[in-house]
CSV table of C-alpha atoms and ligand atoms in Angstrom, one decimal:
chain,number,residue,atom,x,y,z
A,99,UNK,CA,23.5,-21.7,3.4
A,100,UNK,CA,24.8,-18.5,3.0
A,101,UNK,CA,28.2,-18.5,0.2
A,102,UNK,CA,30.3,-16.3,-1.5
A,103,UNK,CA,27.9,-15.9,-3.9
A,104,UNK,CA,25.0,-15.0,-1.8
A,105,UNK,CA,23.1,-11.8,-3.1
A,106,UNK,CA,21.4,-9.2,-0.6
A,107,UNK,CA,18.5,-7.5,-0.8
A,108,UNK,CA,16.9,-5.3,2.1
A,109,UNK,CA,14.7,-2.8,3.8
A,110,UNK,CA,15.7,0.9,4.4
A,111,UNK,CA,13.7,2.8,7.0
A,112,UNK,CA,13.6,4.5,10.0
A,113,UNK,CA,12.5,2.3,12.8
A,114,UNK,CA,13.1,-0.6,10.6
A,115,UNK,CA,13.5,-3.6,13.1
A,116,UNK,CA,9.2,-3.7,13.1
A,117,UNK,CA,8.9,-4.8,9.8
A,118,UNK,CA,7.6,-8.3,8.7
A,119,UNK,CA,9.4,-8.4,5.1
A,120,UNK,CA,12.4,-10.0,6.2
A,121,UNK,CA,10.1,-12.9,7.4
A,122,UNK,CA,8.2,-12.7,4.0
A,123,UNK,CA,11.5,-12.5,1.6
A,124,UNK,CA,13.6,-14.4,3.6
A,125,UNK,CA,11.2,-17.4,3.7
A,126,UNK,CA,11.0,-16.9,0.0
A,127,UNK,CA,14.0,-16.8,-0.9
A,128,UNK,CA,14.1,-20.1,0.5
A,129,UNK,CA,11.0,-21.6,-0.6
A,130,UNK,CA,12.1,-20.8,-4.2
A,131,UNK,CA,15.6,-21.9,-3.6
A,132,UNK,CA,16.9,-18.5,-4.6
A,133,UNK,CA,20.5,-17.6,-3.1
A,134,UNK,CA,20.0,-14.4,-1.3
A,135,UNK,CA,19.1,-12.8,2.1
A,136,UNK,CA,16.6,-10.1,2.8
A,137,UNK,CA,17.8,-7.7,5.9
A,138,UNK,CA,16.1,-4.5,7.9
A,139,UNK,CA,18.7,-1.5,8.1
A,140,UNK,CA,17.7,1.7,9.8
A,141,UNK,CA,17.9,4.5,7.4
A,142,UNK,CA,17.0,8.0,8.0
A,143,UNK,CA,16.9,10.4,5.4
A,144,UNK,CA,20.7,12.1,6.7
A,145,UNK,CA,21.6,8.2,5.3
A,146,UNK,CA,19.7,7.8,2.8
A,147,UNK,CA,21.9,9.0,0.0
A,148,UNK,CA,24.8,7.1,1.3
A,149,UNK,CA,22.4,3.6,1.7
A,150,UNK,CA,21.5,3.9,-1.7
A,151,UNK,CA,24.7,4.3,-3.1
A,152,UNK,CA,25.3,1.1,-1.5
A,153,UNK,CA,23.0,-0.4,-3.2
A,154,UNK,CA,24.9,-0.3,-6.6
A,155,UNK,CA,28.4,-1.3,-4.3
A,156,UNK,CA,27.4,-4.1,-3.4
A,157,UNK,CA,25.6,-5.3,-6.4
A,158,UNK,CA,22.4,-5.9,-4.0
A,159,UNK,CA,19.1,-7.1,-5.8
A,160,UNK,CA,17.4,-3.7,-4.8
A,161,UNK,CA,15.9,-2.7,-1.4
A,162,UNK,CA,12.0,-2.0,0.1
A,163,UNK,CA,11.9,2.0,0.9
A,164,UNK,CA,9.7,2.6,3.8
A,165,UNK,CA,9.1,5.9,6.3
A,166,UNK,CA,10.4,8.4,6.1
A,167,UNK,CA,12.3,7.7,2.6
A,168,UNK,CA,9.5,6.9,0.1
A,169,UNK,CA,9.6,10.3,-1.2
A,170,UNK,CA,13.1,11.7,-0.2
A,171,UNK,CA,14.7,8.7,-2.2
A,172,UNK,CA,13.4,9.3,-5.7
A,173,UNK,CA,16.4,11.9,-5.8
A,174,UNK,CA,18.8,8.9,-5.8
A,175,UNK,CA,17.4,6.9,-8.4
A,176,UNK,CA,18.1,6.6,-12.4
A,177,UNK,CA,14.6,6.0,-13.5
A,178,UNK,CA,11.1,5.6,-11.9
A,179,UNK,CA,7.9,3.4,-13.2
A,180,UNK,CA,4.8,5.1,-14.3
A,181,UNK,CA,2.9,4.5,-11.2
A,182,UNK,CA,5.8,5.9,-9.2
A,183,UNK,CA,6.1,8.8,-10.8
A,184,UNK,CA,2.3,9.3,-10.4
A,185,UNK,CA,2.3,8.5,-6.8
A,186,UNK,CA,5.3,10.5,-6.1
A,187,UNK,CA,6.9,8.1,-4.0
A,188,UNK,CA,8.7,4.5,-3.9
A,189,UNK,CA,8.4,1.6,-2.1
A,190,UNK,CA,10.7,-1.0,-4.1
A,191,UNK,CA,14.4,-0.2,-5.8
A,192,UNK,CA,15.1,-2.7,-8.3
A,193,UNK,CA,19.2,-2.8,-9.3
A,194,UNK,CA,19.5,-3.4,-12.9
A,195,UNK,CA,22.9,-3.9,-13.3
A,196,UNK,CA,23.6,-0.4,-11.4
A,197,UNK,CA,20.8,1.0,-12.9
A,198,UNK,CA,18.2,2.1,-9.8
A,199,UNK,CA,14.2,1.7,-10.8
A,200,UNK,CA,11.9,3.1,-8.2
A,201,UNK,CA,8.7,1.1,-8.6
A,202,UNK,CA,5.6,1.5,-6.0
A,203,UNK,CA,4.0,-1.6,-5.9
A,204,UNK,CA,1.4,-0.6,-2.8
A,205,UNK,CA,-1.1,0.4,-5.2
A,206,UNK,CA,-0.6,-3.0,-7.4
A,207,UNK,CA,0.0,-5.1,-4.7
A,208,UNK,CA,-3.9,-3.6,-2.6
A,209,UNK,CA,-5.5,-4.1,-6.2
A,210,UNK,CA,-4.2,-7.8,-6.2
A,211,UNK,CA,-5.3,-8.5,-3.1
A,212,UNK,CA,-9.1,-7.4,-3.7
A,213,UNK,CA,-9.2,-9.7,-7.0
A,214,UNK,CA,-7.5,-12.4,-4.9
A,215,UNK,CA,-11.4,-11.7,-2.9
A,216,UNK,CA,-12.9,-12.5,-6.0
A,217,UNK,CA,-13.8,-8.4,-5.8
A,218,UNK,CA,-13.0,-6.1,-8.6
A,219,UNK,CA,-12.0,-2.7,-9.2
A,220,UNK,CA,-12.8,-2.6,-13.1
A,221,UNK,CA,-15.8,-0.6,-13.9
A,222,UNK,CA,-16.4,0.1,-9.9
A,223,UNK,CA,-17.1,3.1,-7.8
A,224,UNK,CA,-14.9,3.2,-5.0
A,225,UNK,CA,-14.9,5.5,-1.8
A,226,UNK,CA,-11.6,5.9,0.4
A,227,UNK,CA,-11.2,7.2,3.3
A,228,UNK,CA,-8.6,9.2,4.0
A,229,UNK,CA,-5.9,10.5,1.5
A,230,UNK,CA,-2.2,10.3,2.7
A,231,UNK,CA,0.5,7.8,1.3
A,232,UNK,CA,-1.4,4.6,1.3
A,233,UNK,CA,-4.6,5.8,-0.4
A,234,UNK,CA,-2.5,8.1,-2.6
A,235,UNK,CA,-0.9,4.6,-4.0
A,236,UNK,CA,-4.0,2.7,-4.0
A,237,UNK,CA,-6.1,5.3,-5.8
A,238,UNK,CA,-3.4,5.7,-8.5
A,239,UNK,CA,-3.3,2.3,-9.2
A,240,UNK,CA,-7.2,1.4,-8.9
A,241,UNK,CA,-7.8,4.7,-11.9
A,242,UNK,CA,-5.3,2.7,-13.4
A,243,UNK,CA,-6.9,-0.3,-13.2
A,244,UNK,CA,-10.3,1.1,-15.0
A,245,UNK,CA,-11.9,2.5,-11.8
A,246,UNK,CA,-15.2,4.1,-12.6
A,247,UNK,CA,-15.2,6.8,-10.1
A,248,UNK,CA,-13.2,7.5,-6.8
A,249,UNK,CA,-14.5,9.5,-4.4
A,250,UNK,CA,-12.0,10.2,-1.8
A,251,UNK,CA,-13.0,11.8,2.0
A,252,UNK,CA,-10.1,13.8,3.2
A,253,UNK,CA,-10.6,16.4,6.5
A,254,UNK,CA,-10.5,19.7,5.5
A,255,UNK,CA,-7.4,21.1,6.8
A,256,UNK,CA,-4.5,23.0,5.5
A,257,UNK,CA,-3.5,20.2,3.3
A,258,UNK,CA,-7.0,19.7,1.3
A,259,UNK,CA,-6.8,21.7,-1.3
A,260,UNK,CA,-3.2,20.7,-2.5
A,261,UNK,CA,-4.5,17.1,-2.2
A,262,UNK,CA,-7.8,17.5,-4.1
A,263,UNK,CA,-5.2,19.3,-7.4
A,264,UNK,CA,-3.1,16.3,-7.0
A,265,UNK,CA,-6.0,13.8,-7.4
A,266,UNK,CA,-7.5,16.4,-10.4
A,267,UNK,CA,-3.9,15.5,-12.2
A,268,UNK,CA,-4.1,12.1,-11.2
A,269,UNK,CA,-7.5,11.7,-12.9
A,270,UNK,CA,-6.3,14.2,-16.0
A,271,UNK,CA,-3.9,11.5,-16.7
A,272,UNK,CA,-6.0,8.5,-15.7
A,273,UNK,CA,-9.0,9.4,-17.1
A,274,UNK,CA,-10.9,8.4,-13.9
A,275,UNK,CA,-13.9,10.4,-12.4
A,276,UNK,CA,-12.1,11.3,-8.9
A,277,UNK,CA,-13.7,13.8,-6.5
A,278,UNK,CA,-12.4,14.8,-3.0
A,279,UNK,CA,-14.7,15.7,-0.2
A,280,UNK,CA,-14.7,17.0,3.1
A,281,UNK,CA,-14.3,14.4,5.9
A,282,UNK,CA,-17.1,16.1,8.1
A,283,UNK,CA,-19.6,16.0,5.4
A,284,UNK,CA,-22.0,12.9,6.1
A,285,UNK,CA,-24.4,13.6,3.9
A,286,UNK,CA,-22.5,13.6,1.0
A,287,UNK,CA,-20.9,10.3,2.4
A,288,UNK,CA,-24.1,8.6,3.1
A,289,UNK,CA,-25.1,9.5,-1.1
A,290,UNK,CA,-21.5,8.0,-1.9
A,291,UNK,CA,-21.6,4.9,-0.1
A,292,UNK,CA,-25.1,4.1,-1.0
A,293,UNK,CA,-23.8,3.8,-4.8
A,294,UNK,CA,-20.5,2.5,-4.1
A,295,UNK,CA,-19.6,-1.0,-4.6
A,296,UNK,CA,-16.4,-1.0,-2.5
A,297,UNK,CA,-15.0,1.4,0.4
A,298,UNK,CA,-11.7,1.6,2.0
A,299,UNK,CA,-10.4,2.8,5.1
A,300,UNK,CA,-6.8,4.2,4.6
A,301,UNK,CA,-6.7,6.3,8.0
A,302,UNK,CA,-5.3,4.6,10.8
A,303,UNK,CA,-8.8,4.9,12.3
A,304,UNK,CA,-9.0,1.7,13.6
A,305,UNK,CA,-5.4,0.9,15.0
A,306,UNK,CA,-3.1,1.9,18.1
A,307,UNK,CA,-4.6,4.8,20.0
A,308,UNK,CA,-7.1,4.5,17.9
A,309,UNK,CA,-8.2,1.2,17.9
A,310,UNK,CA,-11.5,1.1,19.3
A,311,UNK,CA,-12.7,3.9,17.0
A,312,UNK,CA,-14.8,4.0,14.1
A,313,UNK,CA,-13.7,5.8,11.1
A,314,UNK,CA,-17.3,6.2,9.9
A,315,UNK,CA,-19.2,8.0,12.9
A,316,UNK,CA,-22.6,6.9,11.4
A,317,UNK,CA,-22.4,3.0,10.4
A,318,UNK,CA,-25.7,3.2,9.5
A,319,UNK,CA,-24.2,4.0,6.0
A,320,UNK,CA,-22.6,1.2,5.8
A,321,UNK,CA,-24.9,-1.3,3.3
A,322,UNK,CA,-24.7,-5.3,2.8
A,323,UNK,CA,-23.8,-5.0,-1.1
A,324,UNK,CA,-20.5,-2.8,0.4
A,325,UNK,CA,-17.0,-4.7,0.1
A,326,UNK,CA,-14.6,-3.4,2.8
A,327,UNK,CA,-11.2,-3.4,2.7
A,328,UNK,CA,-9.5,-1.7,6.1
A,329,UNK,CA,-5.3,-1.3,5.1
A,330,UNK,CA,-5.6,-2.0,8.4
A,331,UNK,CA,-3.8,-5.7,9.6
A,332,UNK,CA,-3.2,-5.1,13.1
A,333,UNK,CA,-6.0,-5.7,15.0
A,334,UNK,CA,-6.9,-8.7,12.6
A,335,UNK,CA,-10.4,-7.2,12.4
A,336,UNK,CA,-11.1,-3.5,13.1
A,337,UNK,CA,-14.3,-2.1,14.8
A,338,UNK,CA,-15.5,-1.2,10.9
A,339,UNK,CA,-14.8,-4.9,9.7
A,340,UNK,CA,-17.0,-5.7,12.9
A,341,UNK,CA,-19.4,-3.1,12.0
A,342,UNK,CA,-19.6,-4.7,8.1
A,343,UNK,CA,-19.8,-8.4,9.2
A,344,UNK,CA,-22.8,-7.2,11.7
A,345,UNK,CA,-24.7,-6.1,8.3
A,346,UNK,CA,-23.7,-8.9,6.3
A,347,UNK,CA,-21.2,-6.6,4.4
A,348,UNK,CA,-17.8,-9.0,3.1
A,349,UNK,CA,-14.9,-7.3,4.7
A,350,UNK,CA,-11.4,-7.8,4.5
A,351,UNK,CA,-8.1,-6.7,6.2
A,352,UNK,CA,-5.0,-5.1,4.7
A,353,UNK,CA,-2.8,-8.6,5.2
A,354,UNK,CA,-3.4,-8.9,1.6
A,355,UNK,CA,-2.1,-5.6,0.6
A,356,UNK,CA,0.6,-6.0,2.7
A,357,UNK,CA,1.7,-9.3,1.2
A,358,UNK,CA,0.8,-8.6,-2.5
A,359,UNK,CA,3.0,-5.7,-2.5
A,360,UNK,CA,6.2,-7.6,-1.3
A,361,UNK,CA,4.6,-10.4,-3.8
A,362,UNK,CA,5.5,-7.8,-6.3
A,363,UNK,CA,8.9,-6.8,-5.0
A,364,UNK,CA,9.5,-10.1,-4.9
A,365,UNK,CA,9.0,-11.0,-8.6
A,366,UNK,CA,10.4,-7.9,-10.0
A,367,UNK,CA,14.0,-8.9,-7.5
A,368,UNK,CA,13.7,-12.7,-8.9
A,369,UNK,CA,11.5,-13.3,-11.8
A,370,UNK,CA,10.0,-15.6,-9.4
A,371,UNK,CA,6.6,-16.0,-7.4
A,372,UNK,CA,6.3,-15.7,-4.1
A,373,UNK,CA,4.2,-18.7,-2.4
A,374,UNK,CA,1.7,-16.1,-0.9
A,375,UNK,CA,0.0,-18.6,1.0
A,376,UNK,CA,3.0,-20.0,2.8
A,377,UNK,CA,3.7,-16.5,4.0
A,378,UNK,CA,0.3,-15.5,5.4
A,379,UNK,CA,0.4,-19.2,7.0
A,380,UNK,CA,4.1,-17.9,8.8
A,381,UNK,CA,2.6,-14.5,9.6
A,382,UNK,CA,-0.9,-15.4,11.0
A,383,UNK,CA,1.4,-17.9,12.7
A,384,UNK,CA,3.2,-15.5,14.3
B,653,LIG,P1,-0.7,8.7,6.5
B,653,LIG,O1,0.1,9.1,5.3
B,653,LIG,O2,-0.3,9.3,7.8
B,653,LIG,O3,-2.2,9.1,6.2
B,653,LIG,C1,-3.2,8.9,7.1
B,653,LIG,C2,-4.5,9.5,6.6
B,653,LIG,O4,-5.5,9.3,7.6
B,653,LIG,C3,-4.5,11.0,6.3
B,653,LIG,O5,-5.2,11.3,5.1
B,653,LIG,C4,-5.2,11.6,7.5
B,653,LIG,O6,-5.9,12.8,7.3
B,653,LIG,C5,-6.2,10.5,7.8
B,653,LIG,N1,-6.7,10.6,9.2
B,653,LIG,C6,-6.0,10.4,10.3
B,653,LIG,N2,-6.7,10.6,11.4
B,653,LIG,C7,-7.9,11.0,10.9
B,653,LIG,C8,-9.2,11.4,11.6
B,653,LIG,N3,-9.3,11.4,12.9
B,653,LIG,N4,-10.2,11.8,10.7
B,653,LIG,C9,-10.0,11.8,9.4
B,653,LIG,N5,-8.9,11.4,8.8
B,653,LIG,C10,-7.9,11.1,9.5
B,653,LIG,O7,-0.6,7.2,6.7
B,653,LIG,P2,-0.5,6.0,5.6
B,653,LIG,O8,0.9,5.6,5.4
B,653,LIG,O9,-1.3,6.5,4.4
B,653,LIG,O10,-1.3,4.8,6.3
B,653,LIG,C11,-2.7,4.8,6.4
B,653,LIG,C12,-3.2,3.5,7.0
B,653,LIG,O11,-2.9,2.5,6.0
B,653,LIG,C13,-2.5,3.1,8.3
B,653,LIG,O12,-3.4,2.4,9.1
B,653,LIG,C14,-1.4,2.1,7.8
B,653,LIG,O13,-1.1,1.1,8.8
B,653,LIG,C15,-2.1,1.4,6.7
B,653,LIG,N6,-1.2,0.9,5.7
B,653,LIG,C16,-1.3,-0.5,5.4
B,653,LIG,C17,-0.5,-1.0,4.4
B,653,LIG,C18,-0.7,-2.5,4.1
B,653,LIG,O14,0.2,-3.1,3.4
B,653,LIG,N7,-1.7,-3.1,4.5
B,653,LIG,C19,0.5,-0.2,3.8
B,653,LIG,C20,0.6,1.1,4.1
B,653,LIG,C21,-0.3,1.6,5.1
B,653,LIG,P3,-5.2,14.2,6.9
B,653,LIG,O15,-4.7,14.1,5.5
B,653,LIG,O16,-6.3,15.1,7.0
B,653,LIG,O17,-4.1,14.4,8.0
């Protein structure tokens, strides 16, 4: 029942009416018996500024950022975490009292969702595909996490060499091996894989137009010792996840990521935790 005393929190992005976290707060918020509501607002970067100022006006528990504010919105903010700041872009705004934190908790929220696999990321070589937002959160957070090496496979366009001296800072400060390698090179790819314990797909190869493709042309690199995780939720199972299961290679979609980081919202907005499994249940039930 909503009161008086009712607190709001929310999602700023631009489309926003997509999203699945006001199913995943909102059913929360109830589970836990915590008086607030979670809504979508479409927010644009001309609005941003203003939205955020709203944010401390109406005492709101803080907000999810999502395209195309993650980066734009660090301006507005008092103070960002560590793993923001490294990622160079936020997904959560926590309201302290009118003091705005920028947290990311993509990163945290994919690593949780491999241990919740019974995988690890401790100690591990890793190979990512791709290297745009999502796998710029995730590889912060799994050199973070004690990652042994990351290799990351990026095409080589006019946006490579900027992104292989971001990941050289990332590792400086890390201390995590992290190398960056042409897409097109599938030699180097096949030596990568066949010593990597985990690989991830963070291209939308796999999804929309591109659903029935392949980000791997040659899945004969692919080896049965080879945890995959696509970021991928929707298909449930991409052509790769097929291509992994056909080996005998555990795969896994990006649900988990997806709920781990509102998990993480979540608890930073209400101390609380979120009862995971009762939101996959509502959003496989969808
Ligand atoms: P993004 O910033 O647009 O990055 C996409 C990356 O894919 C870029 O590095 C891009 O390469 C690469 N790419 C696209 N087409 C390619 C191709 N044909 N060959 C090689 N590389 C290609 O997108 P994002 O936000 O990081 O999202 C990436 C994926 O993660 C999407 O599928 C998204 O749905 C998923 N995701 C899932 C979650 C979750 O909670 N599960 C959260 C966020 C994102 P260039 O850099 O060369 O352009």
């Amino acid at each position: 029942m909503i009161s008086g005393k009712t607190k709001l929190a929310g999602f700023f992005a631009s489309p926003a009416s997509h999203s699945l976290s006001p199913m995943m707060h909102n059913t929360s918020f109830e589970a836990c018996g915590v008086d607030a509501i979670y809504l979508a607002f479409d927010v644009d970067q001309e609005s941003l500024e203003q939205a955020v100022a709203s944010i401390r006006t109406f005492s709101m528990l803080g907000v999810n950022v999502s395209m195309p504010n993650k980066t734009a919105v660090i301006d507005y903010l008092d103070e960002l975490s560590p793993e923001a700041k490294l990622i160079g872009a936020v997904n959560t705004i926590v309201n302290r009292e009118g003091r705005l934190t920028g947290y990311n908790t993509d990163g945290m929220g994919f690593v949780r969702s491999v241990k919740e696999t019974g995988h690890s990321i401790e100690n591990r070589k890793i190979t990512v595909l791709g290297a745009g937002g999502a796998a710029k959160a995730i590889i912060v957070q799994m050199a973070l996490e004690g990652a042994r090496e990351i290799v990351v496979y990026k095409r080589k366009n006019a946006t490579f060499l900027s992104l292989k001296s971001y990941f050289d800072q990332v590792a400086a400060q890390t201390g995590c091996l992290i190398r960056v390698w042409d897409y097109a090179d599938e030699g180097q790819l096949g030596k990568d894989l066949s010593s990597s314990d985990v690989l991830v797909n963070a291209t939308d190869i796999g999804m929309g137009t591109k659903k029935d493709s392949l980000p791997i042309a040659n899945v004969g690199l692919l080896h049965a010792d080879l945890a995959v995780f696509d970021l991928i939720y929707s298909p449930k199972e991409t052509r790769l996840l097929q291509e992994a299961k056909k080996i005998g290679a555990k795969g896994y979609n990006g649900l988990g990521m997806l709920i781990h980081q509102g998990a993480i919202a979540f608890e930073l907005w209400t101390q609380k935790e979120m009862p995971v499994q009762l939101v996959r249940e509502k959003i496989e039930g969808r």
